[in-house]
mmCIF file with all atom_site columns, C-alpha atoms in Angstrom:
data_model
loop_
_atom_site.group_PDB
_atom_site.id
_atom_site.type_symbol
_atom_site.label_atom_id
_atom_site.label_alt_id
_atom_site.label_comp_id
_atom_site.label_asym_id
_atom_site.label_entity_id
_atom_site.label_seq_id
_atom_site.pdbx_PDB_ins_code
_atom_site.Cartn_x
_atom_site.Cartn_y
_atom_site.Cartn_z
_atom_site.occupancy
_atom_site.B_iso_or_equiv
_atom_site.pdbx_formal_charge
_atom_site.auth_seq_id
_atom_site.auth_comp_id
_atom_site.auth_asym_id
_atom_site.auth_atom_id
_atom_site.pdbx_PDB_model_num
ATOM 1   C CA . UNK T 1 1   ? 0.000   0.000   0.000  1.00 0.00 ? 17  UNK T CA 1
ATOM 2   C CA . UNK T 1 2   ? 1.292   3.443   -0.917 1.00 0.00 ? 18  UNK T CA 1
ATOM 3   C CA . UNK T 1 3   ? 2.615   5.455   2.010  1.00 0.00 ? 19  UNK T CA 1
ATOM 4   C CA . UNK T 1 4   ? 1.815   9.107   2.633  1.00 0.00 ? 20  UNK T CA 1
ATOM 5   C CA . UNK T 1 5   ? 4.576   11.410  3.826  1.00 0.00 ? 21  UNK T CA 1
ATOM 6   C CA . UNK T 1 6   ? 2.023   13.747  5.435  1.00 0.00 ? 22  UNK T CA 1
ATOM 7   C CA . UNK T 1 7   ? 1.659   13.077  9.138  1.00 0.00 ? 23  UNK T CA 1
ATOM 8   C CA . UNK T 1 8   ? -1.658  12.017  10.646 1.00 0.00 ? 24  UNK T CA 1
ATOM 9   C CA . UNK T 1 9   ? -3.253  12.629  14.030 1.00 0.00 ? 25  UNK T CA 1
ATOM 10  C CA . UNK T 1 10  ? -5.691  9.891   15.079 1.00 0.00 ? 26  UNK T CA 1
ATOM 11  C CA . UNK T 1 11  ? -8.529  10.595  17.503 1.00 0.00 ? 27  UNK T CA 1
ATOM 12  C CA . UNK T 1 12  ? -7.842  7.533   19.636 1.00 0.00 ? 28  UNK T CA 1
ATOM 13  C CA . UNK T 1 13  ? -10.398 6.963   22.384 1.00 0.00 ? 29  UNK T CA 1
ATOM 14  C CA . UNK T 1 14  ? -9.419  3.383   23.155 1.00 0.00 ? 30  UNK T CA 1
ATOM 15  C CA . UNK T 1 15  ? -12.502 1.882   21.496 1.00 0.00 ? 31  UNK T CA 1
ATOM 16  C CA . UNK T 1 16  ? -12.891 -0.552  18.611 1.00 0.00 ? 32  UNK T CA 1
ATOM 17  C CA . UNK T 1 17  ? -13.473 2.085   15.969 1.00 0.00 ? 33  UNK T CA 1
ATOM 18  C CA . UNK T 1 18  ? -10.594 4.381   16.884 1.00 0.00 ? 34  UNK T CA 1
ATOM 19  C CA . UNK T 1 19  ? -8.221  1.418   17.268 1.00 0.00 ? 35  UNK T CA 1
ATOM 20  C CA . UNK T 1 20  ? -9.126  0.263   13.771 1.00 0.00 ? 36  UNK T CA 1
ATOM 21  C CA . UNK T 1 21  ? -8.552  3.802   12.513 1.00 0.00 ? 37  UNK T CA 1
ATOM 22  C CA . UNK T 1 22  ? -5.138  3.843   14.172 1.00 0.00 ? 38  UNK T CA 1
ATOM 23  C CA . UNK T 1 23  ? -4.164  0.678   12.305 1.00 0.00 ? 39  UNK T CA 1
ATOM 24  C CA . UNK T 1 24  ? -5.570  2.177   9.101  1.00 0.00 ? 40  UNK T CA 1
ATOM 25  C CA . UNK T 1 25  ? -3.437  5.301   9.551  1.00 0.00 ? 41  UNK T CA 1
ATOM 26  C CA . UNK T 1 26  ? -0.308  3.320   10.410 1.00 0.00 ? 42  UNK T CA 1
ATOM 27  C CA . UNK T 1 27  ? -0.703  1.404   7.151  1.00 0.00 ? 43  UNK T CA 1
ATOM 28  C CA . UNK T 1 28  ? -0.769  4.671   5.168  1.00 0.00 ? 44  UNK T CA 1
ATOM 29  C CA . UNK T 1 29  ? 1.237   7.419   6.852  1.00 0.00 ? 45  UNK T CA 1
ATOM 30  C CA . UNK T 1 30  ? 4.914   7.724   7.689  1.00 0.00 ? 46  UNK T CA 1
ATOM 31  C CA . UNK T 1 31  ? 4.201   9.489   10.976 1.00 0.00 ? 47  UNK T CA 1
ATOM 32  C CA . UNK T 1 32  ? 1.155   8.909   13.154 1.00 0.00 ? 48  UNK T CA 1
ATOM 33  C CA . UNK T 1 33  ? 0.374   10.514  16.493 1.00 0.00 ? 49  UNK T CA 1
ATOM 34  C CA . UNK T 1 34  ? -2.655  9.911   18.703 1.00 0.00 ? 50  UNK T CA 1
ATOM 35  C CA . UNK T 1 35  ? -4.845  12.114  20.861 1.00 0.00 ? 51  UNK T CA 1
ATOM 36  C CA . UNK T 1 36  ? -7.368  11.221  23.535 1.00 0.00 ? 52  UNK T CA 1
ATOM 37  C CA . UNK T 1 37  ? -9.871  13.378  25.409 1.00 0.00 ? 53  UNK T CA 1
ATOM 38  C CA . UNK T 1 38  ? -10.798 13.212  29.057 1.00 0.00 ? 54  UNK T CA 1
ATOM 39  C CA . UNK T 1 39  ? -14.280 14.733  29.281 1.00 0.00 ? 55  UNK T CA 1
ATOM 40  C CA . UNK T 1 40  ? -15.488 13.029  32.438 1.00 0.00 ? 56  UNK T CA 1
ATOM 41  C CA . UNK T 1 41  ? -16.938 10.075  30.555 1.00 0.00 ? 57  UNK T CA 1
ATOM 42  C CA . UNK T 1 42  ? -18.469 7.286   32.642 1.00 0.00 ? 58  UNK T CA 1
ATOM 43  C CA . UNK T 1 43  ? -16.528 4.745   30.612 1.00 0.00 ? 59  UNK T CA 1
ATOM 44  C CA . UNK T 1 44  ? -13.183 6.398   31.330 1.00 0.00 ? 60  UNK T CA 1
ATOM 45  C CA . UNK T 1 45  ? -11.694 2.899   31.455 1.00 0.00 ? 61  UNK T CA 1
ATOM 46  C CA . UNK T 1 46  ? -11.292 3.463   27.701 1.00 0.00 ? 62  UNK T CA 1
ATOM 47  C CA . UNK T 1 47  ? -8.556  5.979   28.520 1.00 0.00 ? 63  UNK T CA 1
ATOM 48  C CA . UNK T 1 48  ? -6.665  3.334   30.474 1.00 0.00 ? 64  UNK T CA 1
ATOM 49  C CA . UNK T 1 49  ? -6.687  0.686   27.727 1.00 0.00 ? 65  UNK T CA 1
ATOM 50  C CA . UNK T 1 50  ? -5.228  3.121   25.185 1.00 0.00 ? 66  UNK T CA 1
ATOM 51  C CA . UNK T 1 51  ? -1.667  2.683   26.429 1.00 0.00 ? 67  UNK T CA 1
ATOM 52  C CA . UNK T 1 52  ? -1.956  -1.109  26.431 1.00 0.00 ? 68  UNK T CA 1
ATOM 53  C CA . UNK T 1 53  ? -3.179  -1.114  22.846 1.00 0.00 ? 69  UNK T CA 1
ATOM 54  C CA . UNK T 1 54  ? -0.412  1.203   21.658 1.00 0.00 ? 70  UNK T CA 1
ATOM 55  C CA . UNK T 1 55  ? 2.235   -0.889  23.433 1.00 0.00 ? 71  UNK T CA 1
ATOM 56  C CA . UNK T 1 56  ? 0.883   -4.088  21.913 1.00 0.00 ? 72  UNK T CA 1
ATOM 57  C CA . UNK T 1 57  ? 0.948   -2.560  18.434 1.00 0.00 ? 73  UNK T CA 1
ATOM 58  C CA . UNK T 1 58  ? 4.592   -1.592  18.896 1.00 0.00 ? 74  UNK T CA 1
ATOM 59  C CA . UNK T 1 59  ? 5.528   -5.101  20.030 1.00 0.00 ? 75  UNK T CA 1
ATOM 60  C CA . UNK T 1 60  ? 3.482   -7.111  17.564 1.00 0.00 ? 76  UNK T CA 1
ATOM 61  C CA . UNK T 1 61  ? 3.736   -4.929  14.460 1.00 0.00 ? 77  UNK T CA 1
ATOM 62  C CA . UNK T 1 62  ? 7.357   -3.741  14.183 1.00 0.00 ? 78  UNK T CA 1
ATOM 63  C CA . UNK T 1 63  ? 6.749   -2.320  10.702 1.00 0.00 ? 79  UNK T CA 1
ATOM 64  C CA . UNK T 1 64  ? 4.219   0.058   12.284 1.00 0.00 ? 80  UNK T CA 1
ATOM 65  C CA . UNK T 1 65  ? 6.250   0.763   15.406 1.00 0.00 ? 81  UNK T CA 1
ATOM 66  C CA . UNK T 1 66  ? 8.638   3.117   13.616 1.00 0.00 ? 82  UNK T CA 1
ATOM 67  C CA . UNK T 1 67  ? 5.704   5.211   12.390 1.00 0.00 ? 83  UNK T CA 1
ATOM 68  C CA . UNK T 1 68  ? 3.859   5.507   15.702 1.00 0.00 ? 84  UNK T CA 1
ATOM 69  C CA . UNK T 1 69  ? 4.748   8.779   17.370 1.00 0.00 ? 85  UNK T CA 1
ATOM 70  C CA . UNK T 1 70  ? 3.633   10.634  20.473 1.00 0.00 ? 86  UNK T CA 1
ATOM 71  C CA . UNK T 1 71  ? 0.368   10.233  22.308 1.00 0.00 ? 87  UNK T CA 1
ATOM 72  C CA . UNK T 1 72  ? -1.459  13.278  23.672 1.00 0.00 ? 88  UNK T CA 1
ATOM 73  C CA . UNK T 1 73  ? -4.171  13.478  26.324 1.00 0.00 ? 89  UNK T CA 1
ATOM 74  C CA . UNK T 1 74  ? -6.269  16.643  26.405 1.00 0.00 ? 90  UNK T CA 1
ATOM 75  C CA . UNK T 1 75  ? -8.598  17.804  29.153 1.00 0.00 ? 91  UNK T CA 1
ATOM 76  C CA . UNK T 1 76  ? -12.048 18.394  27.668 1.00 0.00 ? 92  UNK T CA 1
ATOM 77  C CA . UNK T 1 77  ? -13.845 18.410  31.009 1.00 0.00 ? 93  UNK T CA 1
ATOM 78  C CA . UNK T 1 78  ? -15.770 21.522  30.078 1.00 0.00 ? 94  UNK T CA 1
ATOM 79  C CA . UNK T 1 79  ? -18.107 19.215  28.122 1.00 0.00 ? 95  UNK T CA 1
ATOM 80  C CA . UNK T 1 80  ? -19.558 17.948  31.394 1.00 0.00 ? 96  UNK T CA 1
ATOM 81  C CA . UNK T 1 81  ? -20.272 21.495  32.559 1.00 0.00 ? 97  UNK T CA 1
ATOM 82  C CA . UNK T 1 82  ? -22.642 22.128  29.663 1.00 0.00 ? 98  UNK T CA 1
ATOM 83  C CA . UNK T 1 83  ? -25.366 19.772  30.879 1.00 0.00 ? 99  UNK T CA 1
ATOM 84  C CA . UNK T 1 84  ? -26.005 16.203  31.953 1.00 0.00 ? 100 UNK T CA 1
ATOM 85  C CA . UNK T 1 85  ? -25.969 13.215  29.620 1.00 0.00 ? 101 UNK T CA 1
ATOM 86  C CA . UNK T 1 86  ? -25.896 9.470   30.142 1.00 0.00 ? 102 UNK T CA 1
ATOM 87  C CA . UNK T 1 87  ? -22.343 9.528   28.779 1.00 0.00 ? 103 UNK T CA 1
ATOM 88  C CA . UNK T 1 88  ? -21.038 11.668  31.635 1.00 0.00 ? 104 UNK T CA 1
ATOM 89  C CA . UNK T 1 89  ? -23.567 11.237  34.464 1.00 0.00 ? 105 UNK T CA 1
ATOM 90  C CA . UNK T 1 90  ? -24.957 8.255   36.340 1.00 0.00 ? 106 UNK T CA 1
ATOM 91  C CA . UNK T 1 91  ? -28.373 8.253   34.700 1.00 0.00 ? 107 UNK T CA 1
ATOM 92  C CA . UNK T 1 92  ? -30.233 5.568   32.776 1.00 0.00 ? 108 UNK T CA 1
ATOM 93  C CA . UNK T 1 93  ? -29.632 5.336   29.039 1.00 0.00 ? 109 UNK T CA 1
ATOM 94  C CA . UNK T 1 94  ? -32.825 6.093   27.135 1.00 0.00 ? 110 UNK T CA 1
ATOM 95  C CA . UNK T 1 95  ? -34.195 7.996   24.169 1.00 0.00 ? 111 UNK T CA 1
ATOM 96  C CA . UNK T 1 96  ? -34.709 11.729  24.662 1.00 0.00 ? 112 UNK T CA 1
ATOM 97  C CA . UNK T 1 97  ? -37.694 13.715  23.426 1.00 0.00 ? 113 UNK T CA 1
ATOM 98  C CA . UNK T 1 98  ? -35.697 14.961  20.432 1.00 0.00 ? 114 UNK T CA 1
ATOM 99  C CA . UNK T 1 99  ? -35.335 11.398  19.140 1.00 0.00 ? 115 UNK T CA 1
ATOM 100 C CA . UNK T 1 100 ? -31.668 11.073  20.070 1.00 0.00 ? 116 UNK T CA 1
ATOM 101 C CA . UNK T 1 101 ? -30.321 8.795   22.789 1.00 0.00 ? 117 UNK T CA 1
ATOM 102 C CA . UNK T 1 102 ? -29.408 10.672  25.962 1.00 0.00 ? 118 UNK T CA 1
ATOM 103 C CA . UNK T 1 103 ? -25.833 9.470   25.482 1.00 0.00 ? 119 UNK T CA 1
ATOM 104 C CA . UNK T 1 104 ? -25.521 12.268  22.912 1.00 0.00 ? 120 UNK T CA 1
ATOM 105 C CA . UNK T 1 105 ? -23.163 14.974  24.189 1.00 0.00 ? 121 UNK T CA 1
ATOM 106 C CA . UNK T 1 106 ? -23.951 18.139  22.152 1.00 0.00 ? 122 UNK T CA 1
ATOM 107 C CA . UNK T 1 107 ? -20.916 19.542  20.414 1.00 0.00 ? 123 UNK T CA 1
ATOM 108 C CA . UNK T 1 108 ? -18.530 16.866  21.670 1.00 0.00 ? 124 UNK T CA 1
ATOM 109 C CA . UNK T 1 109 ? -17.050 15.866  18.326 1.00 0.00 ? 125 UNK T CA 1
ATOM 110 C CA . UNK T 1 110 ? -17.039 19.470  17.127 1.00 0.00 ? 126 UNK T CA 1
ATOM 111 C CA . UNK T 1 111 ? -14.919 20.384  20.148 1.00 0.00 ? 127 UNK T CA 1
ATOM 112 C CA . UNK T 1 112 ? -12.692 17.340  19.723 1.00 0.00 ? 128 UNK T CA 1
ATOM 113 C CA . UNK T 1 113 ? -11.903 18.204  16.113 1.00 0.00 ? 129 UNK T CA 1
ATOM 114 C CA . UNK T 1 114 ? -11.254 21.830  16.988 1.00 0.00 ? 130 UNK T CA 1
ATOM 115 C CA . UNK T 1 115 ? -8.764  20.784  19.665 1.00 0.00 ? 131 UNK T CA 1
ATOM 116 C CA . UNK T 1 116 ? -7.270  18.158  17.369 1.00 0.00 ? 132 UNK T CA 1
ATOM 117 C CA . UNK T 1 117 ? -6.916  20.749  14.611 1.00 0.00 ? 133 UNK T CA 1
ATOM 118 C CA . UNK T 1 118 ? -4.981  23.075  16.906 1.00 0.00 ? 134 UNK T CA 1
ATOM 119 C CA . UNK T 1 119 ? -2.768  20.199  18.051 1.00 0.00 ? 135 UNK T CA 1
ATOM 120 C CA . UNK T 1 120 ? -2.188  19.037  14.475 1.00 0.00 ? 136 UNK T CA 1
ATOM 121 C CA . UNK T 1 121 ? -1.165  22.580  13.560 1.00 0.00 ? 137 UNK T CA 1
ATOM 122 C CA . UNK T 1 122 ? 1.381   22.672  16.376 1.00 0.00 ? 138 UNK T CA 1
ATOM 123 C CA . UNK T 1 123 ? 2.703   19.216  15.521 1.00 0.00 ? 139 UNK T CA 1
ATOM 124 C CA . UNK T 1 124 ? 2.975   19.846  11.786 1.00 0.00 ? 140 UNK T CA 1
ATOM 125 C CA . UNK T 1 125 ? 0.338   17.236  10.907 1.00 0.00 ? 141 UNK T CA 1
ATOM 126 C CA . UNK T 1 126 ? -2.101  17.810  8.061  1.00 0.00 ? 142 UNK T CA 1
ATOM 127 C CA . UNK T 1 127 ? -4.490  14.862  8.387  1.00 0.00 ? 143 UNK T CA 1
ATOM 128 C CA . UNK T 1 128 ? -6.881  14.115  11.255 1.00 0.00 ? 144 UNK T CA 1
ATOM 129 C CA . UNK T 1 129 ? -8.388  10.626  11.389 1.00 0.00 ? 145 UNK T CA 1
ATOM 130 C CA . UNK T 1 130 ? -11.642 9.894   13.229 1.00 0.00 ? 146 UNK T CA 1
ATOM 131 C CA . UNK T 1 131 ? -13.746 6.772   13.672 1.00 0.00 ? 147 UNK T CA 1
ATOM 132 C CA . UNK T 1 132 ? -17.112 8.451   13.064 1.00 0.00 ? 148 UNK T CA 1
ATOM 133 C CA . UNK T 1 133 ? -19.694 6.483   11.131 1.00 0.00 ? 149 UNK T CA 1
ATOM 134 C CA . UNK T 1 134 ? -23.247 7.066   9.995  1.00 0.00 ? 150 UNK T CA 1
ATOM 135 C CA . UNK T 1 135 ? -23.961 3.514   8.868  1.00 0.00 ? 151 UNK T CA 1
ATOM 136 C CA . UNK T 1 136 ? -24.001 1.668   12.208 1.00 0.00 ? 152 UNK T CA 1
ATOM 137 C CA . UNK T 1 137 ? -24.261 4.337   14.883 1.00 0.00 ? 153 UNK T CA 1
ATOM 138 C CA . UNK T 1 138 ? -26.487 5.884   17.548 1.00 0.00 ? 154 UNK T CA 1
ATOM 139 C CA . UNK T 1 139 ? -27.743 8.778   15.437 1.00 0.00 ? 155 UNK T CA 1
ATOM 140 C CA . UNK T 1 140 ? -25.381 11.453  16.720 1.00 0.00 ? 156 UNK T CA 1
ATOM 141 C CA . UNK T 1 141 ? -25.529 14.400  14.282 1.00 0.00 ? 157 UNK T CA 1
ATOM 142 C CA . UNK T 1 142 ? -21.851 15.253  14.825 1.00 0.00 ? 158 UNK T CA 1
ATOM 143 C CA . UNK T 1 143 ? -20.881 11.863  13.396 1.00 0.00 ? 159 UNK T CA 1
ATOM 144 C CA . UNK T 1 144 ? -22.444 12.589  10.007 1.00 0.00 ? 160 UNK T CA 1
ATOM 145 C CA . UNK T 1 145 ? -20.359 12.899  6.870  1.00 0.00 ? 161 UNK T CA 1
ATOM 146 C CA . UNK T 1 146 ? -21.795 16.358  6.066  1.00 0.00 ? 162 UNK T CA 1
ATOM 147 C CA . UNK T 1 147 ? -20.871 17.610  9.541  1.00 0.00 ? 163 UNK T CA 1
ATOM 148 C CA . UNK T 1 148 ? -17.269 16.496  9.205  1.00 0.00 ? 164 UNK T CA 1
ATOM 149 C CA . UNK T 1 149 ? -16.902 17.860  5.683  1.00 0.00 ? 165 UNK T CA 1
ATOM 150 C CA . UNK T 1 150 ? -18.049 21.236  6.993  1.00 0.00 ? 166 UNK T CA 1
ATOM 151 C CA . UNK T 1 151 ? -15.656 20.923  9.930  1.00 0.00 ? 167 UNK T CA 1
ATOM 152 C CA . UNK T 1 152 ? -12.780 20.224  7.546  1.00 0.00 ? 168 UNK T CA 1
ATOM 153 C CA . UNK T 1 153 ? -13.533 23.426  5.651  1.00 0.00 ? 169 UNK T CA 1
ATOM 154 C CA . UNK T 1 154 ? -13.808 25.441  8.860  1.00 0.00 ? 170 UNK T CA 1
ATOM 155 C CA . UNK T 1 155 ? -10.514 24.106  10.243 1.00 0.00 ? 171 UNK T CA 1
ATOM 156 C CA . UNK T 1 156 ? -8.660  24.724  6.991  1.00 0.00 ? 172 UNK T CA 1
ATOM 157 C CA . UNK T 1 157 ? -9.933  28.290  6.833  1.00 0.00 ? 173 UNK T CA 1
ATOM 158 C CA . UNK T 1 158 ? -9.462  29.014  10.514 1.00 0.00 ? 174 UNK T CA 1
ATOM 159 C CA . UNK T 1 159 ? -5.922  27.665  10.625 1.00 0.00 ? 175 UNK T CA 1
ATOM 160 C CA . UNK T 1 160 ? -4.999  28.959  7.169  1.00 0.00 ? 176 UNK T CA 1
ATOM 161 C CA . UNK T 1 161 ? -3.594  25.526  6.412  1.00 0.00 ? 177 UNK T CA 1
ATOM 162 C CA . UNK T 1 162 ? -5.099  22.668  4.455  1.00 0.00 ? 178 UNK T CA 1
ATOM 163 C CA . UNK T 1 163 ? -6.444  20.160  6.979  1.00 0.00 ? 179 UNK T CA 1
ATOM 164 C CA . UNK T 1 164 ? -7.957  16.888  5.792  1.00 0.00 ? 180 UNK T CA 1
ATOM 165 C CA . UNK T 1 165 ? -10.359 14.897  7.946  1.00 0.00 ? 181 UNK T CA 1
ATOM 166 C CA . UNK T 1 166 ? -10.336 11.191  7.111  1.00 0.00 ? 182 UNK T CA 1
ATOM 167 C CA . UNK T 1 167 ? -13.173 8.940   8.304  1.00 0.00 ? 183 UNK T CA 1
ATOM 168 C CA . UNK T 1 168 ? -12.377 5.444   6.995  1.00 0.00 ? 184 UNK T CA 1
ATOM 169 C CA . UNK T 1 169 ? -15.355 3.882   8.797  1.00 0.00 ? 185 UNK T CA 1
ATOM 170 C CA . UNK T 1 170 ? -17.984 6.363   7.652  1.00 0.00 ? 186 UNK T CA 1
ATOM 171 C CA . UNK T 1 171 ? -19.839 3.951   5.379  1.00 0.00 ? 187 UNK T CA 1
ATOM 172 C CA . UNK T 1 172 ? -18.989 0.673   7.159  1.00 0.00 ? 188 UNK T CA 1
ATOM 173 C CA . UNK T 1 173 ? -21.135 -1.219  9.632  1.00 0.00 ? 189 UNK T CA 1
ATOM 174 C CA . UNK T 1 174 ? -19.586 -2.875  12.695 1.00 0.00 ? 190 UNK T CA 1
ATOM 175 C CA . UNK T 1 175 ? -19.145 -6.210  10.921 1.00 0.00 ? 191 UNK T CA 1
ATOM 176 C CA . UNK T 1 176 ? -17.237 -4.475  8.129  1.00 0.00 ? 192 UNK T CA 1
ATOM 177 C CA . UNK T 1 177 ? -15.139 -2.656  10.734 1.00 0.00 ? 193 UNK T CA 1
ATOM 178 C CA . UNK T 1 178 ? -14.083 -5.983  12.232 1.00 0.00 ? 194 UNK T CA 1
ATOM 179 C CA . UNK T 1 179 ? -13.328 -7.194  8.696  1.00 0.00 ? 195 UNK T CA 1
ATOM 180 C CA . UNK T 1 180 ? -11.220 -4.098  7.998  1.00 0.00 ? 196 UNK T CA 1
ATOM 181 C CA . UNK T 1 181 ? -9.152  -4.759  11.118 1.00 0.00 ? 197 UNK T CA 1
ATOM 182 C CA . UNK T 1 182 ? -8.536  -8.310  9.951  1.00 0.00 ? 198 UNK T CA 1
ATOM 183 C CA . UNK T 1 183 ? -7.541  -7.077  6.500  1.00 0.00 ? 199 UNK T CA 1
ATOM 184 C CA . UNK T 1 184 ? -5.111  -4.564  8.002  1.00 0.00 ? 200 UNK T CA 1
ATOM 185 C CA . UNK T 1 185 ? -3.412  -6.780  10.561 1.00 0.00 ? 201 UNK T CA 1
ATOM 186 C CA . UNK T 1 186 ? -4.822  -10.289 10.331 1.00 0.00 ? 202 UNK T CA 1
ATOM 187 C CA . UNK T 1 187 ? -6.119  -12.251 13.291 1.00 0.00 ? 203 UNK T CA 1
ATOM 188 C CA . UNK T 1 188 ? -3.316  -10.758 15.374 1.00 0.00 ? 204 UNK T CA 1
ATOM 189 C CA . UNK T 1 189 ? -4.797  -7.273  15.139 1.00 0.00 ? 205 UNK T CA 1
ATOM 190 C CA . UNK T 1 190 ? -8.335  -8.590  15.472 1.00 0.00 ? 206 UNK T CA 1
ATOM 191 C CA . UNK T 1 191 ? -7.368  -10.303 18.741 1.00 0.00 ? 207 UNK T CA 1
ATOM 192 C CA . UNK T 1 192 ? -5.798  -7.075  20.015 1.00 0.00 ? 208 UNK T CA 1
ATOM 193 C CA . UNK T 1 193 ? -8.964  -5.129  19.300 1.00 0.00 ? 209 UNK T CA 1
ATOM 194 C CA . UNK T 1 194 ? -11.140 -7.706  21.043 1.00 0.00 ? 210 UNK T CA 1
ATOM 195 C CA . UNK T 1 195 ? -8.889  -7.890  24.109 1.00 0.00 ? 211 UNK T CA 1
ATOM 196 C CA . UNK T 1 196 ? -7.444  -4.388  24.454 1.00 0.00 ? 212 UNK T CA 1
ATOM 197 C CA . UNK T 1 197 ? -10.170 -1.946  23.428 1.00 0.00 ? 213 UNK T CA 1
ATOM 198 C CA . UNK T 1 198 ? -13.269 -0.787  25.283 1.00 0.00 ? 214 UNK T CA 1
ATOM 199 C CA . UNK T 1 199 ? -16.671 0.292   23.971 1.00 0.00 ? 215 UNK T CA 1
ATOM 200 C CA . UNK T 1 200 ? -19.213 -0.286  26.772 1.00 0.00 ? 216 UNK T CA 1
ATOM 201 C CA . UNK T 1 201 ? -20.853 2.976   27.866 1.00 0.00 ? 217 UNK T CA 1
ATOM 202 C CA . UNK T 1 202 ? -21.020 1.737   31.456 1.00 0.00 ? 218 UNK T CA 1
ATOM 203 C CA . UNK T 1 203 ? -17.297 1.051   31.648 1.00 0.00 ? 219 UNK T CA 1
ATOM 204 C CA . UNK T 1 204 ? -17.820 -2.620  32.522 1.00 0.00 ? 220 UNK T CA 1
ATOM 205 C CA . UNK T 1 205 ? -14.720 -4.765  32.046 1.00 0.00 ? 221 UNK T CA 1
ATOM 206 C CA . UNK T 1 206 ? -15.783 -7.496  34.447 1.00 0.00 ? 222 UNK T CA 1
ATOM 207 C CA . UNK T 1 207 ? -17.421 -9.566  31.724 1.00 0.00 ? 223 UNK T CA 1
ATOM 208 C CA . UNK T 1 208 ? -15.518 -11.010 28.763 1.00 0.00 ? 224 UNK T CA 1
ATOM 209 C CA . UNK T 1 209 ? -17.501 -11.865 25.638 1.00 0.00 ? 225 UNK T CA 1
ATOM 210 C CA . UNK T 1 210 ? -16.325 -13.224 22.294 1.00 0.00 ? 226 UNK T CA 1
ATOM 211 C CA . UNK T 1 211 ? -16.312 -9.642  20.989 1.00 0.00 ? 227 UNK T CA 1
ATOM 212 C CA . UNK T 1 212 ? -14.596 -8.082  24.015 1.00 0.00 ? 228 UNK T CA 1
ATOM 213 C CA . UNK T 1 213 ? -15.473 -6.663  27.420 1.00 0.00 ? 229 UNK T CA 1
ATOM 214 C CA . UNK T 1 214 ? -18.703 -4.943  28.398 1.00 0.00 ? 230 UNK T CA 1
ATOM 215 C CA . UNK T 1 215 ? -22.085 -5.108  30.090 1.00 0.00 ? 231 UNK T CA 1
ATOM 216 C CA . UNK T 1 216 ? -23.571 -6.636  26.958 1.00 0.00 ? 232 UNK T CA 1
ATOM 217 C CA . UNK T 1 217 ? -26.777 -4.603  27.133 1.00 0.00 ? 233 UNK T CA 1
ATOM 218 C CA . UNK T 1 218 ? -25.963 -0.916  26.535 1.00 0.00 ? 234 UNK T CA 1
ATOM 219 C CA . UNK T 1 219 ? -26.312 0.444   22.967 1.00 0.00 ? 235 UNK T CA 1
ATOM 220 C CA . UNK T 1 220 ? -22.535 0.375   22.389 1.00 0.00 ? 236 UNK T CA 1
ATOM 221 C CA . UNK T 1 221 ? -22.273 -3.260  23.476 1.00 0.00 ? 237 UNK T CA 1
ATOM 222 C CA . UNK T 1 222 ? -25.266 -4.228  21.350 1.00 0.00 ? 238 UNK T CA 1
ATOM 223 C CA . UNK T 1 223 ? -23.734 -2.642  18.259 1.00 0.00 ? 239 UNK T CA 1
ATOM 224 C CA . UNK T 1 224 ? -20.401 -4.311  18.875 1.00 0.00 ? 240 UNK T CA 1
ATOM 225 C CA . UNK T 1 225 ? -21.812 -7.762  19.674 1.00 0.00 ? 241 UNK T CA 1
ATOM 226 C CA . UNK T 1 226 ? -24.173 -7.649  16.702 1.00 0.00 ? 242 UNK T CA 1
ATOM 227 C CA . UNK T 1 227 ? -21.328 -6.619  14.435 1.00 0.00 ? 243 UNK T CA 1
ATOM 228 C CA . UNK T 1 228 ? -19.154 -9.445  15.720 1.00 0.00 ? 244 UNK T CA 1
ATOM 229 C CA . UNK T 1 229 ? -21.863 -12.047 15.128 1.00 0.00 ? 245 UNK T CA 1
ATOM 230 C CA . UNK T 1 230 ? -22.451 -10.797 11.584 1.00 0.00 ? 246 UNK T CA 1
ATOM 231 C CA . UNK T 1 231 ? -18.689 -10.682 10.921 1.00 0.00 ? 247 UNK T CA 1
ATOM 232 C CA . UNK T 1 232 ? -18.174 -14.266 12.109 1.00 0.00 ? 248 UNK T CA 1
ATOM 233 C CA . UNK T 1 233 ? -21.170 -15.487 10.126 1.00 0.00 ? 249 UNK T CA 1
ATOM 234 C CA . UNK T 1 234 ? -19.896 -13.861 6.923  1.00 0.00 ? 250 UNK T CA 1
ATOM 235 C CA . UNK T 1 235 ? -16.378 -15.192 7.532  1.00 0.00 ? 251 UNK T CA 1
ATOM 236 C CA . UNK T 1 236 ? -17.599 -18.777 8.002  1.00 0.00 ? 252 UNK T CA 1
#
């Protein structure tokens, strides 16, 4: 696969999607850095598994290790000050009156990309990679392709530097995301994603399933488990 000399900054939360995007970027760019955001999320265990995943990639994929650069952790705690959501507060996950799940944190991804854009500028990186998807997702409007295209334009204008936002999972469902991970790094990478990433909104790592750790009932777990079952069925 052709390599890109432009550096990339991956929004790396520690979940399945962002881990797959990290592998995708490492297969394409000569220099890849990662950024995570601490916004008071209930499932902050995802921030703890990030380091384990990065370390495993370095050990198990030496051809990627030389491309993997610094990791950055940014404080985005102001998100929690803007109002309660099931993503940041201990409240039941349910649908809100506006038709969106109450796990939606208004403006979260817009803020993340703004911060990532500023960091990319400082680090001399021109590509930002995010795991947003509007095929198999919870309906968040800041995950939509149109939103991120507009954000790319705004960042490029505001920074006076061409910034490209890449979303390799935008039109993939969860089964196809598992398949992409296998294509990028074989069963070795697939096993890493199952074992060393976290998706569960409740932060539950006490239960191990075939698809990874989680409560098994929250929307994130349901998407991931359903994707795994479809992936395994199609691979059989």
